[in-house]
Every structure is written in C-alpha cells, then in structure tokens.
PDB file of C-alpha atoms in Angstrom:
ATOM      1  CA  MET Y   1     -44.893 -13.605-101.459  1.00  0.00           C
ATOM      2  CA  VAL Y   2     -48.281 -14.419-103.022  1.00  0.00           C
ATOM      3  CA  GLU Y   3     -47.270 -18.283-104.034  1.00  0.00           C
ATOM      4  CA  ASN Y   4     -46.534 -18.212 -99.938  1.00  0.00           C
ATOM      5  CA  GLU Y   5     -50.054 -16.502 -98.723  1.00  0.00           C
ATOM      6  CA  LEU Y   6     -51.894 -19.060-100.782  1.00  0.00           C
ATOM      7  CA  LEU Y   7     -49.865 -22.225 -99.600  1.00  0.00           C
ATOM      8  CA  GLU Y   8     -51.189 -20.967 -96.098  1.00  0.00           C
ATOM      9  CA  ARG Y   9     -54.383 -20.613 -97.160  1.00  0.00           C
ATOM     10  CA  SER Y  10     -54.536 -24.404 -98.028  1.00  0.00           C
ATOM     11  CA  LEU Y  11     -52.721 -25.754 -94.821  1.00  0.00           C
ATOM     12  CA  VAL Y  12     -55.066 -23.629 -92.552  1.00  0.00           C
ATOM     13  CA  PRO Y  13     -58.418 -26.559 -92.209  1.00  0.00           C
ATOM     14  CA  LYS Y  14     -61.398 -26.082 -93.704  1.00  0.00           C
ATOM     15  CA  THR Y  15     -63.452 -27.310 -91.108  1.00  0.00           C
ATOM     16  CA  ALA Y  16     -62.882 -27.163 -87.091  1.00  0.00           C
ATOM     17  CA  THR Y  17     -62.216 -31.027 -86.067  1.00  0.00           C
ATOM     18  CA  LYS Y  18     -65.019 -31.630 -83.284  1.00  0.00           C
ATOM     19  CA  SER Y  19     -63.128 -32.806 -80.009  1.00  0.00           C
ATOM     20  CA  VAL Y  20     -64.061 -36.494 -79.703  1.00  0.00           C
ATOM     21  CA  LYS Y  21     -64.804 -37.602 -76.185  1.00  0.00           C
ATOM     22  CA  TRP Y  22     -64.792 -41.107 -74.260  1.00  0.00           C
ATOM     23  CA  GLU Y  23     -67.997 -42.584 -75.082  1.00  0.00           C
ATOM     24  CA  PRO Y  24     -69.667 -45.521 -72.466  1.00  0.00           C
ATOM     25  CA  PRO Y  25     -68.952 -48.807 -73.578  1.00  0.00           C
ATOM     26  CA  ASP Y  26     -72.222 -51.128 -74.937  1.00  0.00           C
ATOM     27  CA  GLY Y  27     -74.078 -53.524 -72.511  1.00  0.00           C
ATOM     28  CA  ASP Y  28     -72.328 -55.029 -70.234  1.00  0.00           C
ATOM     29  CA  MET Y  29     -69.008 -55.047 -71.904  1.00  0.00           C
ATOM     30  CA  ALA Y  30     -66.136 -54.012 -69.993  1.00  0.00           C
ATOM     31  CA  LYS Y  31     -63.947 -50.664 -71.968  1.00  0.00           C
ATOM     32  CA  ILE Y  32     -60.385 -51.004 -71.626  1.00  0.00           C
ATOM     33  CA  ASN Y  33     -58.406 -47.545 -72.739  1.00  0.00           C
ATOM     34  CA  PHE Y  34     -54.974 -47.907 -72.819  1.00  0.00           C
ATOM     35  CA  ASP Y  35     -52.435 -45.828 -73.701  1.00  0.00           C
ATOM     36  CA  ALA Y  36     -47.867 -45.644 -72.965  1.00  0.00           C
ATOM     37  CA  SER Y  37     -45.445 -43.264 -71.745  1.00  0.00           C
ATOM     38  CA  PHE Y  38     -42.281 -44.700 -73.700  1.00  0.00           C
ATOM     39  CA  GLN Y  39     -39.216 -42.866 -71.957  1.00  0.00           C
ATOM     40  CA  GLN Y  40     -35.760 -43.341 -74.955  1.00  0.00           C
ATOM     41  CA  ASP Y  41     -32.911 -42.745 -72.659  1.00  0.00           C
ATOM     42  CA  HIS Y  42     -33.867 -45.945 -70.208  1.00  0.00           C
ATOM     43  CA  ASN Y  43     -35.370 -47.567 -73.518  1.00  0.00           C
ATOM     44  CA  THR Y  44     -38.758 -48.538 -70.596  1.00  0.00           C
ATOM     45  CA  SER Y  45     -42.331 -47.315 -71.346  1.00  0.00           C
ATOM     46  CA  LYS Y  46     -45.292 -47.692 -68.685  1.00  0.00           C
ATOM     47  CA  ALA Y  47     -48.561 -49.091 -70.229  1.00  0.00           C
ATOM     48  CA  GLY Y  48     -51.792 -46.642 -68.297  1.00  0.00           C
ATOM     49  CA  ILE Y  49     -54.551 -48.752 -68.610  1.00  0.00           C
ATOM     50  CA  ILE Y  50     -58.354 -48.260 -67.168  1.00  0.00           C
ATOM     51  CA  THR Y  51     -61.810 -50.250 -67.128  1.00  0.00           C
ATOM     52  CA  ARG Y  52     -64.530 -49.109 -67.218  1.00  0.00           C
ATOM     53  CA  ASN Y  53     -68.540 -49.700 -67.042  1.00  0.00           C
ATOM     54  CA  LYS Y  54     -71.336 -48.207 -68.904  1.00  0.00           C
ATOM     55  CA  ASP Y  55     -71.523 -45.691 -66.362  1.00  0.00           C
ATOM     56  CA  GLY Y  56     -68.307 -44.136 -66.447  1.00  0.00           C
ATOM     57  CA  LEU Y  57     -67.386 -45.385 -63.661  1.00  0.00           C
ATOM     58  CA  ILE Y  58     -63.577 -47.248 -62.717  1.00  0.00           C
ATOM     59  CA  MET Y  59     -63.706 -50.678 -62.622  1.00  0.00           C
ATOM     60  CA  VAL Y  60     -59.980 -51.538 -62.858  1.00  0.00           C
ATOM     61  CA  ALA Y  61     -57.206 -49.765 -63.137  1.00  0.00           C
ATOM     62  CA  CYS Y  62     -52.888 -50.802 -63.264  1.00  0.00           C
ATOM     63  CA  ILE Y  63     -49.772 -48.876 -64.797  1.00  0.00           C
ATOM     64  CA  TYR Y  64     -48.136 -51.890 -65.946  1.00  0.00           C
ATOM     65  CA  PRO Y  65     -44.192 -51.551 -66.818  1.00  0.00           C
ATOM     66  CA  SER Y  66     -41.708 -52.643 -69.901  1.00  0.00           C
ATOM     67  CA  THR Y  67     -38.549 -52.958 -70.427  1.00  0.00           C
ATOM     68  CA  ASN Y  68     -36.296 -53.631 -73.401  1.00  0.00           C
ATOM     69  CA  ILE Y  69     -38.261 -51.003 -75.632  1.00  0.00           C
ATOM     70  CA  SER Y  70     -37.114 -49.240 -78.478  1.00  0.00           C
ATOM     71  CA  THR Y  71     -39.279 -47.245 -80.260  1.00  0.00           C
ATOM     72  CA  PRO Y  72     -42.730 -45.726 -79.282  1.00  0.00           C
ATOM     73  CA  GLU Y  73     -45.223 -48.355 -81.453  1.00  0.00           C
ATOM     74  CA  MET Y  74     -43.682 -51.237 -79.668  1.00  0.00           C
ATOM     75  CA  ALA Y  75     -44.043 -49.172 -76.298  1.00  0.00           C
ATOM     76  CA  GLU Y  76     -47.806 -48.746 -77.981  1.00  0.00           C
ATOM     77  CA  ALA Y  77     -48.084 -52.833 -78.623  1.00  0.00           C
ATOM     78  CA  TRP Y  78     -46.639 -54.088 -75.433  1.00  0.00           C
ATOM     79  CA  ALA Y  79     -49.216 -51.808 -73.698  1.00  0.00           C
ATOM     80  CA  CYS Y  80     -51.909 -53.198 -75.895  1.00  0.00           C
ATOM     81  CA  LEU Y  81     -50.839 -57.013 -74.787  1.00  0.00           C
ATOM     82  CA  HIS Y  82     -51.123 -55.935 -71.467  1.00  0.00           C
ATOM     83  CA  VAL Y  83     -54.680 -55.254 -71.539  1.00  0.00           C
ATOM     84  CA  VAL Y  84     -55.551 -58.503 -73.315  1.00  0.00           C
ATOM     85  CA  THR Y  85     -53.705 -60.171 -70.968  1.00  0.00           C
ATOM     86  CA  PHE Y  86     -54.905 -58.143 -68.186  1.00  0.00           C
ATOM     87  CA  GLY Y  87     -58.676 -58.752 -69.807  1.00  0.00           C
ATOM     88  CA  GLU Y  88     -58.272 -61.601 -69.888  1.00  0.00           C
ATOM     89  CA  GLU Y  89     -56.497 -62.499 -65.558  1.00  0.00           C
ATOM     90  CA  LEU Y  90     -59.897 -60.614 -65.339  1.00  0.00           C
ATOM     91  CA  GLY Y  91     -62.021 -62.958 -65.812  1.00  0.00           C
ATOM     92  CA  PHE Y  92     -63.654 -60.320 -68.551  1.00  0.00           C
ATOM     93  CA  ARG Y  93     -65.236 -61.883 -71.062  1.00  0.00           C
ATOM     94  CA  GLU Y  94     -66.413 -59.352 -73.366  1.00  0.00           C
ATOM     95  CA  ILE Y  95     -63.971 -56.777 -73.457  1.00  0.00           C
ATOM     96  CA  CYS Y  96     -64.012 -53.149 -76.032  1.00  0.00           C
ATOM     97  CA  VAL Y  97     -60.389 -52.360 -75.878  1.00  0.00           C
ATOM     98  CA  GLU Y  98     -58.813 -47.983 -77.257  1.00  0.00           C
ATOM     99  CA  GLY Y  99     -56.374 -46.542 -78.178  1.00  0.00           C
ATOM    100  CA  ASP Y 100     -54.485 -44.132 -79.643  1.00  0.00           C
ATOM    101  CA  THR Y 101     -51.950 -45.952 -82.347  1.00  0.00           C
ATOM    102  CA  LEU Y 102     -53.695 -46.956 -85.203  1.00  0.00           C
ATOM    103  CA  MET Y 103     -50.200 -48.936 -86.379  1.00  0.00           C
ATOM    104  CA  VAL Y 104     -51.597 -51.420 -83.051  1.00  0.00           C
ATOM    105  CA  ASP Y 105     -55.079 -50.767 -84.029  1.00  0.00           C
ATOM    106  CA  LYS Y 106     -55.108 -51.805 -87.969  1.00  0.00           C
ATOM    107  CA  GLY Y 107     -52.172 -53.999 -86.420  1.00  0.00           C
ATOM    108  CA  VAL Y 108     -54.943 -55.877 -84.608  1.00  0.00           C
ATOM    109  CA  THR Y 109     -58.097 -55.661 -86.282  1.00  0.00           C
ATOM    110  CA  THR Y 110     -56.105 -56.788 -90.090  1.00  0.00           C
ATOM    111  CA  THR Y 111     -56.322 -60.076 -91.473  1.00  0.00           C
ATOM    112  CA  GLY Y 112     -53.008 -60.252 -94.183  1.00  0.00           C
ATOM    113  CA  GLU Y 113     -49.801 -60.663 -93.214  1.00  0.00           C
ATOM    114  CA  ASP Y 114     -48.378 -58.655 -90.648  1.00  0.00           C
ATOM    115  CA  ARG Y 115     -44.099 -57.398 -91.682  1.00  0.00           C
ATOM    116  CA  SER Y 116     -43.587 -54.204 -89.195  1.00  0.00           C
ATOM    117  CA  CYS Y 117     -41.460 -53.875 -86.273  1.00  0.00           C
ATOM    118  CA  ILE Y 118     -44.505 -55.115 -83.569  1.00  0.00           C
ATOM    119  CA  SER Y 119     -46.133 -58.009 -85.586  1.00  0.00           C
ATOM    120  CA  ASN Y 120     -44.645 -60.557 -83.241  1.00  0.00           C
ATOM    121  CA  VAL Y 121     -46.420 -58.757 -80.523  1.00  0.00           C
ATOM    122  CA  ILE Y 122     -49.540 -58.482 -82.490  1.00  0.00           C
ATOM    123  CA  LYS Y 123     -48.865 -61.718 -83.042  1.00  0.00           C
ATOM    124  CA  ALA Y 124     -49.814 -62.773 -79.271  1.00  0.00           C
ATOM    125  CA  VAL Y 125     -52.688 -60.027 -79.327  1.00  0.00           C
ATOM    126  CA  LYS Y 126     -54.065 -61.524 -81.550  1.00  0.00           C
ATOM    127  CA  CYS Y 127     -53.735 -64.684 -79.927  1.00  0.00           C
ATOM    128  CA  LYS Y 128     -55.260 -63.668 -76.671  1.00  0.00           C
ATOM    129  CA  CYS Y 129     -58.475 -62.449 -78.572  1.00  0.00           C
ATOM    130  CA  ALA Y 130     -59.819 -66.293 -79.118  1.00  0.00           C
ATOM    131  CA  ASN Y 131     -60.030 -66.049 -75.550  1.00  0.00           C
ATOM    132  CA  PHE Y 132     -63.221 -63.533 -74.592  1.00  0.00           C
ATOM    133  CA  THR Y 133     -67.112 -64.350 -75.873  1.00  0.00           C
ATOM    134  CA  LYS Y 134     -66.505 -60.760 -77.484  1.00  0.00           C
ATOM    135  CA  ILE Y 135     -63.424 -58.461 -77.702  1.00  0.00           C
ATOM    136  CA  LYS Y 136     -63.458 -55.497 -79.960  1.00  0.00           C
ATOM    137  CA  PHE Y 137     -60.458 -53.111 -81.169  1.00  0.00           C
ATOM    138  CA  ARG Y 138     -60.750 -49.553 -81.770  1.00  0.00           C
ATOM    139  CA  PHE Y 139     -58.587 -46.093 -82.926  1.00  0.00           C
ATOM    140  CA  VAL Y 140     -60.094 -42.993 -80.694  1.00  0.00           C
ATOM    141  CA  PRO Y 141     -57.876 -39.600 -80.445  1.00  0.00           C
ATOM    142  CA  CYS Y 142     -56.174 -38.710 -78.035  1.00  0.00           C
ATOM    143  CA  SER Y 143     -58.857 -36.519 -77.122  1.00  0.00           C
ATOM    144  CA  ALA Y 144     -60.787 -39.657 -76.393  1.00  0.00           C
ATOM    145  CA  ASN Y 145     -58.918 -41.585 -74.457  1.00  0.00           C
ATOM    146  CA  THR Y 146     -56.780 -38.803 -71.880  1.00  0.00           C
ATOM    147  CA  THR Y 147     -57.540 -41.064 -68.626  1.00  0.00           C
ATOM    148  CA  ALA Y 148     -54.621 -43.680 -70.374  1.00  0.00           C
ATOM    149  CA  HIS Y 149     -52.689 -41.410 -71.253  1.00  0.00           C
ATOM    150  CA  ALA Y 150     -52.940 -39.528 -67.361  1.00  0.00           C
ATOM    151  CA  LEU Y 151     -52.662 -43.598 -66.483  1.00  0.00           C
ATOM    152  CA  ALA Y 152     -49.720 -43.248 -67.964  1.00  0.00           C
ATOM    153  CA  LYS Y 153     -47.923 -40.409 -67.360  1.00  0.00           C
ATOM    154  CA  GLU Y 154     -48.080 -41.320 -64.065  1.00  0.00           C
ATOM    155  CA  GLY Y 155     -46.856 -44.060 -64.179  1.00  0.00           C
ATOM    156  CA  ARG Y 156     -43.586 -42.920 -64.952  1.00  0.00           C
ATOM    157  CA  SER Y 157     -43.048 -41.847 -61.306  1.00  0.00           C
ATOM    158  CA  HIS Y 158     -43.959 -45.988 -60.283  1.00  0.00           C
ATOM    159  CA  GLU Y 159     -41.751 -48.513 -60.715  1.00  0.00           C
ATOM    160  CA  ARG Y 160     -43.009 -51.420 -60.207  1.00  0.00           C
ATOM    161  CA  LEU Y 161     -46.219 -52.806 -61.874  1.00  0.00           C
ATOM    162  CA  GLU Y 162     -49.345 -51.468 -59.699  1.00  0.00           C
ATOM    163  CA  TYR Y 163     -53.589 -51.370 -59.650  1.00  0.00           C
ATOM    164  CA  TRP Y 164     -56.310 -49.657 -58.533  1.00  0.00           C
ATOM    165  CA  MET Y 165     -59.597 -51.564 -57.803  1.00  0.00           C
ATOM    166  CA  GLU Y 166     -63.094 -49.259 -58.338  1.00  0.00           C
ATOM    167  CA  GLU Y 167     -59.835 -45.805 -58.263  1.00  0.00           C
ATOM    168  CA  ALA Y 168     -57.238 -44.798 -59.773  1.00  0.00           C
ATOM    169  CA  PRO Y 169     -55.108 -41.599 -59.396  1.00  0.00           C
ATOM    170  CA  ALA Y 170     -56.252 -38.088 -58.487  1.00  0.00           C
ATOM    171  CA  SER Y 171     -55.830 -36.842 -61.411  1.00  0.00           C
ATOM    172  CA  VAL Y 172     -57.421 -39.647 -63.378  1.00  0.00           C
ATOM    173  CA  GLU Y 173     -60.343 -39.782 -61.479  1.00  0.00           C
ATOM    174  CA  ASP Y 174     -60.644 -36.063 -62.084  1.00  0.00           C
ATOM    175  CA  ILE Y 175     -60.415 -36.844 -65.759  1.00  0.00           C
ATOM    176  CA  VAL Y 176     -63.217 -39.605 -65.053  1.00  0.00           C
ATOM    177  CA  ASN Y 177     -65.644 -37.613 -63.361  1.00  0.00           C
ATOM    178  CA  LYS Y 178     -65.560 -34.879 -65.754  1.00  0.00           C
ATOM    179  CA  ASP Y 179     -66.110 -37.882 -68.554  1.00  0.00           C
ATOM    180  CA  ARG Y 180     -69.089 -39.355 -66.168  1.00  0.00           C
ATOM    181  CA  ILE Y 181     -70.598 -35.899 -66.438  1.00  0.00           C
ATOM    182  CA  GLY Y 182     -71.045 -35.948 -70.104  1.00  0.00           C
ATOM    183  CA  ILE Y 183     -72.809 -39.122 -70.244  1.00  0.00           C
ATOM    184  CA  GLY Y 184     -76.148 -39.177 -71.471  1.00  0.00           C
ATOM    185  CA  ASN Y 185     -76.708 -35.292 -71.262  1.00  0.00           C
ATOM    186  CA  GLU Y 186     -75.334 -35.198 -75.463  1.00  0.00           C
TER     187      GLU Y 186
END
C-alpha cells in the first residue's frame, strides 16, 4: 500500500503546466495552423487549415479531404503538405506553419534521412519549401492549435474541399475572436 501511495505521488505533476495560446506571427508573415481529423473506418482524413495575420484576423480557411489514409500520423503529414501547397497557390512568400504533431514537425525540420512511415510525404513538403522566401515550421501544443482542430472537426461533415475567404465556420470564428481578445493584452 505504501508503494502504491509513493507511486501515485510520483505520477502527479510537480508544477502546473501553463496553457499556451495562439500567438500572432512576426511582422507581415502569415501564420498557417493545421490539424487533421482521421476517420479510420473510411481510411480518410480532413485537414483543417487556417491562415491568420499579425492582428489575428482570418485571411483564409480551408477544409481539405484526403483518401487512402492509413494512420493518424499520415493524416497529419498530408495536412502539412496541403498547408504548403495551399500557401504556395495563394501566393504567400513568407509563412509560419504550426501543427500539434511532433512527428511531422521533427520530420520537416530535421536534415537527416527520414525512415518513418510518413517520409515520402515529408519529402514532398521539404521540396515545396524552396518556393517560399521564408518558411518556419513550429510544433505547438493543442491549446495553441484550437482553431485548426475545430476546423478539422467541422470537416467531418463536409465531403469536398471547401474554402472561406476572411471568414470561417461560426464555431471556428468564435475561437478566433477569443484568441484576438488576448493579443497585446499579456
């Protein structure tokens, strides 16, 4: 019983973790957050992609469906590829890409050989990077990626590619407005 008590105490975090929130991009850079909703029963995923400026305003949002997706990691990797393709097609030259999957972030930011199950998609992402003047990839915790998560979740009820210019579905706009309240007030 004493051993169980000691074990339980050692598993309790010593310090409370601070919730990280979305932060605006540097200068005139566009920040693109992404997340994926994986549907294992159909081998599909929906990427939620949202681009915001330094004021936290939505520039463009997108739900991008993918088929033949076998794992959640593959869904996130494809979402990242959709982000760089999306940014390129919209003519952005400087972007900051944020997602909440460490495996994807490590894949796109490391230079060594990638032998993971998502290596081919990561290689495609890296090839597209040359089309930007400046591109940054950042891993963020889920608490800083809530808009993209909400958009990916919303995507489950959409069957095809959908775009919103300077707006997003109401559930996503509510989160954006809450994020904007905190900009500059901390």
